[in-house]
Every structure is written in C-alpha cells, then in structure tokens.
C-alpha cells in the first residue's frame, strides 16, 4: 500500500517534513510547522478565490465537473428532477434521506404552516421604492425577519434551528411574491394552504380578482423542477457566504440574507437576468457571430456560459432545456430561444470556448423559460434564491454541527507599507491622487 503522505523538502532550511494526506487533501495547518527560523510565522497557502482549497467536509452535494455529474445526497439530479417534488428534495438535502410518505406529509404540513409573513414585515416591504430591484427587497426582508424572530440567535439549540429552517423555507416564496407584486403595485396575496409549494407561489404571484387561482399543472411542475435543480450546489459563492457569516453564529435569517446578497451578483445567480439582457442586446440570430467576436476579443463575457467547477455540459442546463420545451407547449416558443440556440451552437464549435471548456450553465436557458412563463427578468434571481434556501440551510446546519469548524477567518499576505510615522498636515505632499478623483 502506498503511504498516504507527502514528503516535503524545504529548500530554504534543508528540512524534510512528512505531511499526511486524507481524501486527496493535505491540511493547510500542517504546513505551519515549516519555518525558516524562530521568528517565522510558518508556511501558509495562498489561494485567492479558493481555486484549490476545500473549506469543509460535506455530505450534501457531489459534483464531478469534468463528467458533468451532480448528485444530492448520492441521488442523481436527473432522477430527482423526474421523480420527486421540490419539498421532497429539500427534505433530502436537509436531513440526508428521502422522506417516507408520512414524513413527507408532516414536512409539507409544517412548511405550509410557516408560509405567512408577520403583518409588520408586509409594512416593511411597503417602504421600498416602486422600482426597487426584487433581489434588494428579498435580501433586506430576509434580514428583517431576524427582528421578528429574536430567538433565532440561539443557533446552537437544535430545536430552534429546526424551527427557523421551516420558517425560512416556508416564507421565501411569500417574500419573493410580495417583492414582485410590490414592483407592479398590486395588492399582496396571502398564501393558500390548498396548494403545493410551487402552486402556492404562482397563486401569490398571479392571483387577481378571481375567487380561486387555478395554477396550470404543466407550469407548476416545470417550476418545481427548476426549484429542484437550484436547491444546492455545494460550496458556491452564496453557500460560502452563508457558511462564513454563519460561522460567527449570526442567526440564520442574517446568514441567509448574506447568501442572498452573494447570489445577486451577475457572476453568480444574477447571471440569469443578464442572459436575457444579453439576448435583447443581440436582437436576432444573424447578429450572433458578430457578438461572439466581441466576447472572444474580451469585451464582455458570454453570460450563462462557463463555470468554476463544470468543465463539461452543466447537467442542470440539459434538464432545463427539456423542461423549457414542455413550457413552450403551453406558452408558445420564446423567440429568444433561437438566438440562444445559435449562441450555444457556435460556442460548442468555437476554439475559444472549446479550449477553455466553456459550456452553457444553469442560467443560460432558465431565463428564457422563466420569461415564457410570464416572469420579468428582474425576478429571475429571486426564483433561484427560493429553492437555494434549502441548500444554504443544509450547509449552515452542517457547519454548526461540525466540531472541526470555527469562525471563518482567512489569512492574508500583507503587501502594504512597513511601519511609518504620521507626518504633520502642513508637511504632507501629494503622493497619490484623491481616491474620488
Ligand atoms: N464568456 C467568455 N469567456 C469566459 C467566460 C464567459 N462566460 N467564462 C470564462 N471565460 C474565460 C475567461 O475569460 C478565462 O479566459 P483566459 O484564460 O483567456 O483568461 C477562462 O475562460 C477561465 O475563466 P475564469 O474567469 O478564470 O473562470 P472562473 O472559474 O473564475 O469563473 C464564472 C467562472 C462562472 C464566474 C465565469 O465563467 C463567468 O463569469 N461566466 C459568466 C457568468 C455566469 O454565467 N455565471 C453563472 C454561473 S452558474 C450559476 C451559479 O452557480 O451561480
């Protein structure tokens, strides 16, 4: 048996060290013993953007980016999307196993019980400008829930954690729908317990004066599938934000708000909105080659393409393409699909994209489908945040219960000035322009 260790020769001191390996990693702290002298702090690793650093041990989501594999708790995403509902998958992600029928019944009842918002939270939402971006409203309102449920700060109490997890999963669609109605100036619609999770979301979004909203079953199922696909994605930027903030033992509402903020960026969950803007800018299929030339010249990125982990087709993009076809049977084909398909066709053949292994990601087709379903682009990232809340909470729960975890606090390599004395104002000279200049 080969030894599970690295032998490292430190050329600075001619010392050798034996560093154990576990699961294809070494512990960065094992490098600290490598010093050039008693004053030396010890060797650190330098890894901006965590390109090659595992920050935790996790049993929630498995991704093989080269093969295009995604599994939650061992189950392939394709099977979950085909056979399960979103709340079943949320249960799986949070508790590790698929629920039995009685467990699911109880879980659905509990989540449904927590869909209402406190009336003061509704008033809080009313304070936003009519044109406020829904992600800004969602992020702030999730943070504001921390003031409604002060007991949530007892994060080490498993009973409290379980309650706040249900509250957050139950309330996310309600907040999301209210942000949407707010931007349209429509009255808010209260949750309806007769509906499934996705149907109820559609009800709160689109019910007008009719006595009972009738969700289209194909659209409701498509939405549920999208929720399943977005439920978790291991240590992405927002999950990392959730863990980083959660590691200070901030309450789960504030940690989830931090995760929402991370998700809102155009390189992360905000990309779905950017894809639609990009398709609008391109305008028609014949303009695609000229646009691609600009992407290759580095003028801008092709939104909805590329991924830190996937160096193959994102399996979620494939399922979304399939689900989009089902939606188009009801809504009619979104004209932007032709532009998107042409972008994909050229990208998959073009050397620039092939060499860099850039494939469509989850955001490439989701926006086209959302738009066909009647959603405005500004709400797309909110649609991502609703199901991802289950993933964030599972990651948070795993963090809190992991005895190896501590407050997240990276090191830095200091490259600034050495110690210097403050010069009196009258003796100072301009060495750098004013930052605002
Ligand atoms: N269009 C054109 N070139 C790209 C793209 C793109 N979308 N993505 C990466 N590249 C190029 C990049 O310029 C670099 O080229 P070079 O080696 O010549 O400098 C090379 O590919 C490697 O890219 P990178 O920026 O080092 O890759 P990363 O892992 O840091 O970034 C990413 C990953 C997703 C941020 C990036 O691919 C990107 O900005 N994509 C567009 C935004 C997007 O669609 N984001 C959604 C991601 S999926 C949903 C989610 O999890 O949030």
Tab-separated table of C-alpha atoms and ligand atoms in Angstrom:
chain	number	residue	atom	x	y	z
A	1	UNK	CA	0.000	0.000	0.000
A	2	UNK	CA	1.426	3.414	-0.894
A	3	UNK	CA	1.796	5.664	2.129
A	4	UNK	CA	-0.920	8.353	2.480
A	5	UNK	CA	1.586	11.140	2.921
A	6	UNK	CA	3.723	13.732	1.154
A	7	UNK	CA	7.428	14.114	1.838
A	8	UNK	CA	8.329	17.763	1.506
A	9	UNK	CA	11.861	19.048	1.320
A	10	UNK	CA	12.066	22.703	2.388
A	11	UNK	CA	14.908	24.028	0.225
A	12	UNK	CA	15.157	27.103	2.475
A	13	UNK	CA	16.218	25.087	5.506
A	14	UNK	CA	17.001	21.653	4.004
A	15	UNK	CA	14.497	20.176	6.433
A	16	UNK	CA	12.118	17.420	5.366
A	17	UNK	CA	8.568	17.008	6.569
A	18	UNK	CA	6.048	14.229	6.284
A	19	UNK	CA	2.572	15.616	5.642
A	20	UNK	CA	-0.353	13.153	5.804
A	21	UNK	CA	-2.946	13.210	3.032
A	22	UNK	CA	-6.661	12.491	3.555
A	23	UNK	CA	-9.287	12.347	0.803
A	24	UNK	CA	-6.874	13.894	-1.701
A	25	UNK	CA	-6.059	16.847	0.532
A	26	UNK	CA	-3.410	17.989	2.950
A	27	UNK	CA	-4.272	20.074	5.974
A	28	UNK	CA	-3.060	23.617	5.442
A	29	UNK	CA	-2.265	23.838	9.178
A	30	UNK	CA	0.281	21.020	8.740
A	31	UNK	CA	2.372	23.465	6.703
A	32	UNK	CA	2.649	25.913	9.588
A	33	UNK	CA	5.483	23.874	11.163
A	34	UNK	CA	7.694	24.768	8.160
A	35	UNK	CA	9.651	27.757	9.396
A	36	UNK	CA	12.894	29.439	8.370
A	37	UNK	CA	13.638	30.414	11.984
A	38	UNK	CA	12.013	31.041	15.362
A	39	UNK	CA	10.664	34.438	14.196
A	40	UNK	CA	8.999	32.945	11.122
A	41	UNK	CA	5.204	32.597	11.405
A	42	UNK	CA	5.283	29.386	9.363
A	43	UNK	CA	4.252	28.475	5.828
A	44	UNK	CA	0.751	29.368	4.654
A	45	UNK	CA	-1.075	28.644	1.416
A	46	UNK	CA	-2.119	31.498	-0.877
A	47	UNK	CA	-5.353	30.776	-2.741
A	48	UNK	CA	-7.341	33.811	-3.895
A	49	UNK	CA	-10.924	32.835	-4.782
A	50	UNK	CA	-10.440	29.363	-3.204
A	51	UNK	CA	-9.353	27.860	-6.529
A	52	UNK	CA	-7.875	24.791	-4.827
A	53	UNK	CA	-8.965	24.893	-1.196
A	54	UNK	CA	-11.606	22.708	0.434
A	55	UNK	CA	-13.140	24.738	3.261
A	56	UNK	CA	-15.210	21.928	4.758
A	57	UNK	CA	-16.072	18.244	4.668
A	58	UNK	CA	-19.606	17.922	3.365
A	59	UNK	CA	-22.009	15.082	2.651
A	60	UNK	CA	-24.732	17.112	0.940
A	61	UNK	CA	-23.900	17.597	-2.743
A	62	UNK	CA	-21.451	15.823	-5.032
A	63	UNK	CA	-20.282	17.366	-8.301
A	64	UNK	CA	-17.901	15.870	-10.841
A	65	UNK	CA	-17.301	18.915	-13.008
A	66	UNK	CA	-15.321	17.066	-15.671
A	67	UNK	CA	-18.003	14.450	-16.199
A	68	UNK	CA	-20.970	16.805	-15.680
A	69	UNK	CA	-22.366	14.862	-12.692
A	70	UNK	CA	-24.497	16.407	-9.938
A	71	UNK	CA	-25.955	14.411	-7.043
A	72	UNK	CA	-27.759	15.441	-3.872
A	73	UNK	CA	-27.008	13.009	-1.025
A	74	UNK	CA	-25.982	10.459	-3.660
A	75	UNK	CA	-29.079	10.715	-5.864
A	76	UNK	CA	-28.510	11.839	-9.484
A	77	UNK	CA	-30.118	15.185	-10.233
A	78	UNK	CA	-31.830	13.687	-13.296
A	79	UNK	CA	-33.732	11.135	-11.146
A	80	UNK	CA	-34.681	13.700	-8.526
A	81	UNK	CA	-35.980	16.089	-11.204
A	82	UNK	CA	-38.017	13.321	-12.794
A	83	UNK	CA	-39.416	11.559	-9.723
A	84	UNK	CA	-39.602	13.975	-6.810
A	85	UNK	CA	-41.212	17.223	-5.733
A	86	UNK	CA	-39.181	20.176	-4.530
A	87	UNK	CA	-40.193	19.740	-0.874
A	88	UNK	CA	-39.155	16.064	-1.013
A	89	UNK	CA	-35.761	17.161	-2.321
A	90	UNK	CA	-35.484	19.933	0.276
A	91	UNK	CA	-36.108	17.276	2.970
A	92	UNK	CA	-33.447	15.056	1.412
A	93	UNK	CA	-30.898	17.858	1.286
A	94	UNK	CA	-31.586	18.924	4.855
A	95	UNK	CA	-31.942	15.543	6.554
A	96	UNK	CA	-29.912	13.198	4.365
A	97	UNK	CA	-32.628	10.742	3.251
A	98	UNK	CA	-35.708	10.918	1.075
A	99	UNK	CA	-38.851	11.122	3.232
A	100	UNK	CA	-41.345	8.291	3.581
A	101	UNK	CA	-44.986	9.150	2.777
A	102	UNK	CA	-45.875	10.026	6.438
A	103	UNK	CA	-42.646	12.003	6.862
A	104	UNK	CA	-43.359	13.963	3.692
A	105	UNK	CA	-46.935	14.654	4.755
A	106	UNK	CA	-45.757	16.071	8.067
A	107	UNK	CA	-42.951	18.071	6.417
A	108	UNK	CA	-45.274	19.611	3.805
A	109	UNK	CA	-47.798	20.474	6.537
A	110	UNK	CA	-45.080	22.129	8.627
A	111	UNK	CA	-43.692	24.176	5.738
A	112	UNK	CA	-47.218	25.194	4.686
A	113	UNK	CA	-47.890	26.275	8.267
A	114	UNK	CA	-44.981	28.731	8.045
A	115	UNK	CA	-45.771	30.494	4.755
A	116	UNK	CA	-47.468	33.563	6.291
A	117	UNK	CA	-45.499	36.732	6.975
A	118	UNK	CA	-45.980	38.833	10.066
A	119	UNK	CA	-48.053	41.888	9.085
A	120	UNK	CA	-45.226	44.217	10.126
A	121	UNK	CA	-42.987	42.508	7.570
A	122	UNK	CA	-45.568	43.406	4.904
A	123	UNK	CA	-45.383	47.019	6.042
A	124	UNK	CA	-41.587	46.845	5.893
A	125	UNK	CA	-41.842	45.788	2.241
A	126	UNK	CA	-44.161	48.688	1.504
A	127	UNK	CA	-41.308	51.091	2.306
A	128	UNK	CA	-39.362	50.155	-0.796
A	129	UNK	CA	-39.480	52.367	-3.881
A	130	UNK	CA	-41.828	51.159	-6.623
A	131	UNK	CA	-38.849	50.321	-8.876
A	132	UNK	CA	-36.641	48.655	-6.225
A	133	UNK	CA	-34.859	45.567	-7.533
A	134	UNK	CA	-36.556	42.408	-6.172
A	135	UNK	CA	-33.211	40.935	-5.035
A	136	UNK	CA	-32.512	44.016	-2.895
A	137	UNK	CA	-36.004	43.740	-1.414
A	138	UNK	CA	-35.661	39.996	-0.836
A	139	UNK	CA	-32.250	40.304	0.819
A	140	UNK	CA	-33.354	43.104	3.142
A	141	UNK	CA	-36.644	41.441	4.051
A	142	UNK	CA	-34.968	38.139	4.881
A	143	UNK	CA	-32.572	40.087	7.136
A	144	UNK	CA	-35.557	41.899	8.684
A	145	UNK	CA	-37.049	38.531	9.748
A	146	UNK	CA	-34.233	38.416	12.279
A	147	UNK	CA	-36.059	41.183	14.168
A	148	UNK	CA	-39.345	39.253	14.104
A	149	UNK	CA	-37.829	36.029	15.467
A	150	UNK	CA	-35.165	37.093	18.006
A	151	UNK	CA	-34.910	33.567	19.434
A	152	UNK	CA	-33.270	32.536	16.141
A	153	UNK	CA	-29.950	33.719	17.541
A	154	UNK	CA	-29.757	30.551	19.686
A	155	UNK	CA	-28.112	28.754	16.805
A	156	UNK	CA	-26.620	26.017	18.974
A	157	UNK	CA	-30.090	24.850	20.010
A	158	UNK	CA	-31.235	22.155	17.539
A	159	UNK	CA	-34.933	22.799	18.273
A	160	UNK	CA	-34.562	26.478	17.456
A	161	UNK	CA	-32.594	25.634	14.299
A	162	UNK	CA	-35.289	23.221	13.128
A	163	UNK	CA	-37.992	25.850	13.598
A	164	UNK	CA	-36.098	28.608	11.770
A	165	UNK	CA	-35.288	26.254	8.888
A	166	UNK	CA	-39.020	25.582	8.409
A	167	UNK	CA	-39.831	29.270	8.720
A	168	UNK	CA	-37.297	30.274	6.101
A	169	UNK	CA	-38.287	27.621	3.574
A	170	UNK	CA	-41.972	28.442	4.150
A	171	UNK	CA	-41.606	32.214	3.911
A	172	UNK	CA	-39.190	32.600	0.986
A	173	UNK	CA	-41.865	32.206	-1.738
A	174	UNK	CA	-44.135	34.616	0.136
A	175	UNK	CA	-41.447	37.301	0.378
A	176	UNK	CA	-40.457	36.670	-3.246
A	177	UNK	CA	-44.040	37.005	-4.469
A	178	UNK	CA	-44.581	40.147	-2.400
A	179	UNK	CA	-41.480	41.805	-3.888
A	180	UNK	CA	-42.924	41.055	-7.325
A	181	UNK	CA	-46.383	42.390	-6.515
A	182	UNK	CA	-44.806	45.430	-4.900
A	183	UNK	CA	-42.901	46.288	-8.091
A	184	UNK	CA	-46.161	46.062	-10.056
A	185	UNK	CA	-48.202	47.974	-7.486
A	186	UNK	CA	-50.544	45.013	-6.980
A	187	UNK	CA	-52.024	44.061	-3.585
A	188	UNK	CA	-50.308	41.177	-1.823
A	189	UNK	CA	-51.968	37.759	-1.989
A	190	UNK	CA	-51.929	35.621	1.146
A	191	UNK	CA	-50.685	32.012	0.920
A	192	UNK	CA	-53.296	29.344	0.168
A	193	UNK	CA	-52.802	26.064	2.042
A	194	UNK	CA	-54.653	24.044	-0.609
A	195	UNK	CA	-51.747	24.369	-2.998
A	196	UNK	CA	-48.364	22.694	-3.346
A	197	UNK	CA	-45.238	24.770	-2.734
A	198	UNK	CA	-44.869	25.862	-6.395
A	199	UNK	CA	-48.605	26.266	-6.975
A	200	UNK	CA	-48.901	28.455	-3.926
A	201	UNK	CA	-46.029	30.593	-5.189
A	202	UNK	CA	-47.835	31.007	-8.525
A	203	UNK	CA	-51.014	31.865	-6.628
A	204	UNK	CA	-49.272	34.593	-4.619
A	205	UNK	CA	-47.676	35.972	-7.791
A	206	UNK	CA	-50.522	35.954	-10.238
A	207	UNK	CA	-53.917	35.758	-8.493
A	208	UNK	CA	-56.010	38.794	-9.283
A	209	UNK	CA	-59.736	39.198	-8.559
A	210	UNK	CA	-60.795	35.595	-9.222
A	211	UNK	CA	-62.110	33.773	-6.107
A	212	UNK	CA	-59.679	30.849	-6.508
A	213	UNK	CA	-56.477	30.828	-8.559
A	214	UNK	CA	-56.101	27.899	-10.984
A	215	UNK	CA	-52.425	27.034	-11.455
A	216	UNK	CA	-51.536	25.432	-14.784
A	217	UNK	CA	-50.221	21.949	-13.817
A	218	UNK	CA	-47.541	21.872	-16.526
A	219	UNK	CA	-46.195	25.250	-15.442
A	220	UNK	CA	-46.358	24.286	-11.759
A	221	UNK	CA	-44.407	21.085	-12.427
A	222	UNK	CA	-41.855	22.972	-14.553
A	223	UNK	CA	-41.360	25.462	-11.727
A	224	UNK	CA	-40.995	22.626	-9.226
A	225	UNK	CA	-38.331	21.024	-11.438
A	226	UNK	CA	-36.466	24.330	-11.645
A	227	UNK	CA	-36.622	24.548	-7.858
A	228	UNK	CA	-35.135	21.031	-7.584
A	229	UNK	CA	-32.300	21.918	-9.972
A	230	UNK	CA	-31.407	25.032	-7.997
A	231	UNK	CA	-31.700	23.540	-4.491
A	232	UNK	CA	-27.986	23.143	-3.748
A	233	UNK	CA	-24.648	23.300	-5.487
A	234	UNK	CA	-22.025	22.604	-2.810
A	235	UNK	CA	-19.534	25.369	-1.956
A	236	UNK	CA	-20.594	28.057	-4.438
A	237	UNK	CA	-20.209	31.764	-3.688
A	238	UNK	CA	-23.509	32.129	-1.793
A	239	UNK	CA	-23.134	28.864	0.166
A	240	UNK	CA	-19.687	30.072	1.139
A	241	UNK	CA	-21.203	33.406	2.245
A	242	UNK	CA	-23.814	31.510	4.283
A	243	UNK	CA	-21.106	29.462	5.959
A	244	UNK	CA	-18.774	32.423	6.508
A	245	UNK	CA	-21.458	34.557	8.151
A	246	UNK	CA	-22.992	31.562	9.951
A	247	UNK	CA	-19.577	30.708	11.394
A	248	UNK	CA	-19.788	33.838	13.559
A	249	UNK	CA	-23.023	32.340	14.996
A	250	UNK	CA	-25.124	35.086	13.411
A	251	UNK	CA	-28.747	33.960	13.229
A	252	UNK	CA	-29.955	32.047	10.145
A	253	UNK	CA	-32.026	34.957	8.808
A	254	UNK	CA	-28.990	37.236	8.711
A	255	UNK	CA	-26.791	34.474	7.300
A	256	UNK	CA	-29.382	33.736	4.606
A	257	UNK	CA	-29.574	37.444	3.783
A	258	UNK	CA	-25.793	37.373	3.257
A	259	UNK	CA	-26.189	34.368	0.980
A	260	UNK	CA	-28.929	36.205	-0.980
A	261	UNK	CA	-26.591	39.170	-1.384
A	262	UNK	CA	-23.862	36.919	-2.758
A	263	UNK	CA	-26.334	35.263	-5.106
A	264	UNK	CA	-27.456	38.592	-6.554
A	265	UNK	CA	-24.155	39.242	-8.356
A	266	UNK	CA	-24.040	38.824	-12.161
A	267	UNK	CA	-21.283	36.220	-11.962
A	268	UNK	CA	-23.470	34.041	-9.717
A	269	UNK	CA	-27.288	33.894	-9.574
A	270	UNK	CA	-27.659	37.295	-11.215
A	271	UNK	CA	-26.438	35.732	-14.465
A	272	UNK	CA	-29.925	34.518	-15.448
A	273	UNK	CA	-31.151	38.106	-15.637
A	274	UNK	CA	-28.009	39.120	-17.541
A	275	UNK	CA	-28.580	36.364	-20.121
A	276	UNK	CA	-31.948	37.868	-21.043
A	277	UNK	CA	-30.445	41.370	-21.274
A	278	UNK	CA	-27.720	39.920	-23.499
A	279	UNK	CA	-30.240	38.229	-25.794
A	280	UNK	CA	-32.088	41.558	-26.060
A	281	UNK	CA	-28.866	43.338	-26.977
A	282	UNK	CA	-28.051	40.746	-29.650
A	283	UNK	CA	-31.580	41.118	-31.021
A	284	UNK	CA	-31.587	38.443	-33.747
A	285	UNK	CA	-29.927	35.204	-34.757
A	286	UNK	CA	-27.896	36.762	-37.600
A	287	UNK	CA	-26.167	39.120	-35.146
A	288	UNK	CA	-24.802	36.242	-33.044
A	289	UNK	CA	-21.443	35.784	-34.889
A	290	UNK	CA	-20.555	39.489	-34.504
A	291	UNK	CA	-21.452	39.324	-30.798
A	292	UNK	CA	-19.305	36.223	-30.331
A	293	UNK	CA	-16.341	38.036	-31.905
A	294	UNK	CA	-16.639	40.709	-29.233
A	295	UNK	CA	-16.807	38.074	-26.485
A	296	UNK	CA	-13.658	36.454	-27.843
A	297	UNK	CA	-11.952	39.845	-28.036
A	298	UNK	CA	-12.554	40.076	-24.272
A	299	UNK	CA	-15.047	42.977	-24.481
A	300	UNK	CA	-17.513	41.102	-22.294
A	301	UNK	CA	-18.395	37.619	-21.131
A	302	UNK	CA	-20.967	35.345	-22.662
A	303	UNK	CA	-23.464	35.302	-19.800
A	304	UNK	CA	-24.814	31.871	-18.838
A	305	UNK	CA	-21.606	30.227	-20.027
A	306	UNK	CA	-18.698	28.845	-18.057
A	307	UNK	CA	-18.447	27.527	-14.536
A	308	UNK	CA	-15.765	27.224	-11.885
A	309	UNK	CA	-16.488	23.530	-11.417
A	310	UNK	CA	-18.173	22.267	-14.608
A	311	UNK	CA	-15.771	21.741	-17.453
A	312	UNK	CA	-18.499	19.854	-19.285
A	313	UNK	CA	-22.175	20.473	-20.036
A	314	UNK	CA	-23.926	21.539	-16.817
A	315	UNK	CA	-26.422	18.688	-16.213
A	316	UNK	CA	-28.952	21.212	-14.932
A	317	UNK	CA	-28.856	23.131	-18.239
A	318	UNK	CA	-29.772	19.925	-20.084
A	319	UNK	CA	-32.815	19.310	-17.846
A	320	UNK	CA	-33.892	22.960	-18.109
A	321	UNK	CA	-33.789	22.725	-21.911
A	322	UNK	CA	-36.117	19.726	-21.663
A	323	UNK	CA	-38.464	21.447	-19.183
A	324	UNK	CA	-38.470	24.611	-21.318
A	325	UNK	CA	-39.849	22.608	-24.250
A	326	UNK	CA	-42.749	21.470	-22.037
A	327	UNK	CA	-43.427	25.080	-21.017
A	328	UNK	CA	-43.288	26.259	-24.645
A	329	UNK	CA	-46.038	23.721	-25.474
A	330	UNK	CA	-48.279	25.776	-23.184
A	331	UNK	CA	-46.968	29.289	-23.717
A	332	UNK	CA	-45.681	29.157	-27.260
A	333	UNK	CA	-41.983	29.305	-28.108
A	334	UNK	CA	-39.935	32.192	-26.725
A	335	UNK	CA	-38.445	33.982	-29.759
A	336	UNK	CA	-35.167	34.405	-27.838
A	337	UNK	CA	-34.642	30.661	-27.882
A	338	UNK	CA	-33.386	30.814	-31.479
A	339	UNK	CA	-30.703	33.322	-30.516
A	340	UNK	CA	-29.706	31.206	-27.513
A	341	UNK	CA	-29.508	28.012	-29.567
A	342	UNK	CA	-27.328	29.778	-32.146
A	343	UNK	CA	-25.044	31.096	-29.393
A	344	UNK	CA	-24.713	27.594	-27.994
A	345	UNK	CA	-24.126	26.048	-31.445
A	346	UNK	CA	-21.294	28.452	-32.250
A	347	UNK	CA	-19.782	28.251	-28.768
A	348	UNK	CA	-19.667	24.456	-28.766
A	349	UNK	CA	-17.714	24.501	-32.048
A	350	UNK	CA	-15.532	27.542	-31.485
A	351	UNK	CA	-11.942	27.041	-30.436
A	352	UNK	CA	-12.068	29.857	-27.853
A	353	UNK	CA	-14.864	28.138	-25.913
A	354	UNK	CA	-13.730	24.562	-26.573
A	355	UNK	CA	-10.188	25.265	-25.333
A	356	UNK	CA	-11.473	26.890	-22.143
A	357	UNK	CA	-14.144	24.211	-21.669
A	358	UNK	CA	-16.955	26.769	-21.552
A	359	UNK	CA	-20.415	25.212	-21.726
A	360	UNK	CA	-23.924	26.542	-21.016
A	361	UNK	CA	-24.580	26.674	-17.284
A	362	UNK	CA	-27.843	26.544	-15.324
A	363	UNK	CA	-28.570	30.206	-16.039
A	364	UNK	CA	-28.369	30.019	-19.819
A	365	UNK	CA	-31.795	28.545	-20.533
A	366	UNK	CA	-33.608	29.181	-17.253
A	367	UNK	CA	-34.282	32.852	-18.077
A	368	UNK	CA	-35.824	32.016	-21.448
A	369	UNK	CA	-38.130	29.570	-19.722
A	370	UNK	CA	-38.985	31.969	-16.895
A	371	UNK	CA	-39.810	34.682	-19.408
A	372	UNK	CA	-42.114	32.351	-21.329
A	373	UNK	CA	-43.853	31.591	-18.021
A	374	UNK	CA	-44.558	35.299	-17.550
A	375	UNK	CA	-41.779	36.323	-15.171
A	376	UNK	CA	-39.947	39.593	-15.658
A	377	UNK	CA	-36.109	39.335	-15.777
A	378	UNK	CA	-35.656	41.312	-12.526
A	379	UNK	CA	-37.294	38.464	-10.583
A	380	UNK	CA	-35.187	35.649	-12.102
A	381	UNK	CA	-32.556	35.657	-9.366
A	382	UNK	CA	-35.278	35.647	-6.725
A	383	UNK	CA	-36.557	32.443	-8.346
A	384	UNK	CA	-33.076	30.998	-7.829
A	385	UNK	CA	-32.968	32.134	-4.175
A	386	UNK	CA	-36.218	30.407	-3.146
A	387	UNK	CA	-35.048	26.812	-3.608
A	388	UNK	CA	-31.401	27.565	-2.841
A	389	UNK	CA	-32.518	28.494	0.668
A	390	UNK	CA	-32.869	24.751	1.370
A	391	UNK	CA	-29.256	24.233	0.282
A	392	UNK	CA	-27.966	27.214	2.241
A	393	UNK	CA	-29.710	25.971	5.378
A	394	UNK	CA	-28.361	22.446	4.923
A	395	UNK	CA	-24.852	23.880	4.532
A	396	UNK	CA	-25.393	26.063	7.605
A	397	UNK	CA	-26.691	23.179	9.687
A	398	UNK	CA	-23.713	21.060	8.629
A	399	UNK	CA	-21.367	23.894	9.593
A	400	UNK	CA	-22.930	24.463	13.008
A	401	UNK	CA	-22.805	20.762	13.891
A	402	UNK	CA	-19.269	20.178	12.578
A	403	UNK	CA	-16.861	20.086	15.559
A	404	UNK	CA	-13.959	20.977	13.262
A	405	UNK	CA	-15.473	24.287	12.152
A	406	UNK	CA	-14.669	27.617	13.780
A	407	UNK	CA	-15.256	31.236	12.860
A	408	UNK	CA	-14.179	31.644	9.224
A	409	UNK	CA	-11.181	33.886	9.192
A	410	UNK	CA	-8.723	33.645	6.303
A	411	UNK	CA	-5.139	34.782	6.492
A	412	UNK	CA	-3.622	37.394	4.193
A	413	UNK	CA	-0.268	38.134	2.637
A	414	UNK	CA	0.382	41.711	3.697
A	415	UNK	CA	1.902	43.730	0.843
A	416	UNK	CA	1.419	47.274	2.213
A	417	UNK	CA	3.819	49.811	3.694
A	418	UNK	CA	6.141	48.974	6.550
A	419	UNK	CA	5.812	50.887	9.851
A	420	UNK	CA	5.992	54.677	9.362
A	421	UNK	CA	5.301	57.826	11.409
A	422	UNK	CA	2.380	60.203	10.851
A	423	UNK	CA	3.599	63.409	9.121
A	424	UNK	CA	2.022	66.673	10.380
A	425	UNK	CA	-0.604	68.042	7.941
A	426	UNK	CA	1.487	71.080	6.900
A	427	UNK	CA	4.390	68.838	5.836
A	428	UNK	CA	2.391	66.367	3.750
A	429	UNK	CA	2.843	66.266	-0.035
A	430	UNK	CA	0.559	64.653	-2.614
A	431	UNK	CA	1.856	61.160	-3.292
A	432	UNK	CA	-1.393	59.730	-4.697
A	433	UNK	CA	-4.488	61.402	-6.210
A	434	UNK	CA	-7.613	61.677	-4.048
A	435	UNK	CA	-9.442	58.290	-4.323
A	436	UNK	CA	-12.580	60.019	-5.608
A	437	UNK	CA	-10.658	61.878	-8.365
B	1	LIG	N1	-17.505	34.149	-21.640
B	1	LIG	C1	-16.289	34.309	-22.190
B	1	LIG	N2	-15.150	33.890	-21.629
B	1	LIG	C2	-15.243	33.276	-20.437
B	1	LIG	C3	-16.477	33.057	-19.806
B	1	LIG	C4	-17.646	33.523	-20.451
B	1	LIG	N3	-18.832	33.354	-19.889
B	1	LIG	N4	-16.275	32.425	-18.631
B	1	LIG	C5	-14.947	32.246	-18.533
B	1	LIG	N5	-14.339	32.756	-19.618
B	1	LIG	C6	-12.903	32.710	-19.921
B	1	LIG	C7	-12.139	33.686	-19.016
B	1	LIG	O1	-12.038	34.958	-19.631
B	1	LIG	C8	-10.801	32.979	-18.914
B	1	LIG	O2	-10.116	33.172	-20.118
B	1	LIG	P1	-8.491	33.358	-20.098
B	1	LIG	O3	-7.978	32.034	-19.620
B	1	LIG	O4	-8.140	33.685	-21.504
B	1	LIG	O5	-8.227	34.462	-19.136
B	1	LIG	C9	-11.170	31.485	-18.858
B	1	LIG	O6	-12.424	31.412	-19.570
B	1	LIG	C10	-11.335	30.954	-17.448
B	1	LIG	O7	-12.335	31.736	-16.795
B	1	LIG	P2	-12.274	32.225	-15.300
B	1	LIG	O8	-12.877	33.586	-15.220
B	1	LIG	O9	-10.911	32.042	-14.749
B	1	LIG	O10	-13.229	31.168	-14.625
B	1	LIG	P3	-13.866	31.256	-13.172
B	1	LIG	O11	-13.965	29.870	-12.684
B	1	LIG	O12	-13.132	32.224	-12.318
B	1	LIG	O13	-15.311	31.885	-13.438
B	1	LIG	C11	-17.599	32.102	-13.914
B	1	LIG	C12	-16.475	31.142	-13.513
B	1	LIG	C13	-18.922	31.376	-13.847
B	1	LIG	C14	-17.626	33.281	-12.927
B	1	LIG	C15	-17.332	32.613	-15.354
B	1	LIG	O14	-17.325	31.520	-16.253
B	1	LIG	C16	-18.335	33.650	-15.786
B	1	LIG	O15	-18.162	34.830	-15.454
B	1	LIG	N6	-19.430	33.256	-16.526
B	1	LIG	C17	-20.471	34.186	-16.902
B	1	LIG	C18	-21.390	34.452	-15.727
B	1	LIG	C19	-22.285	33.259	-15.443
B	1	LIG	O16	-22.895	32.697	-16.331
B	1	LIG	N7	-22.402	32.930	-14.148
B	1	LIG	C20	-23.291	31.865	-13.682
B	1	LIG	C21	-22.533	30.690	-13.157
B	1	LIG	S1	-23.581	29.221	-12.950
B	1	LIG	C22	-24.724	29.607	-11.729
B	1	LIG	C23	-24.102	29.825	-10.425
B	1	LIG	O17	-23.598	28.882	-9.806
B	1	LIG	O18	-24.143	30.954	-9.971
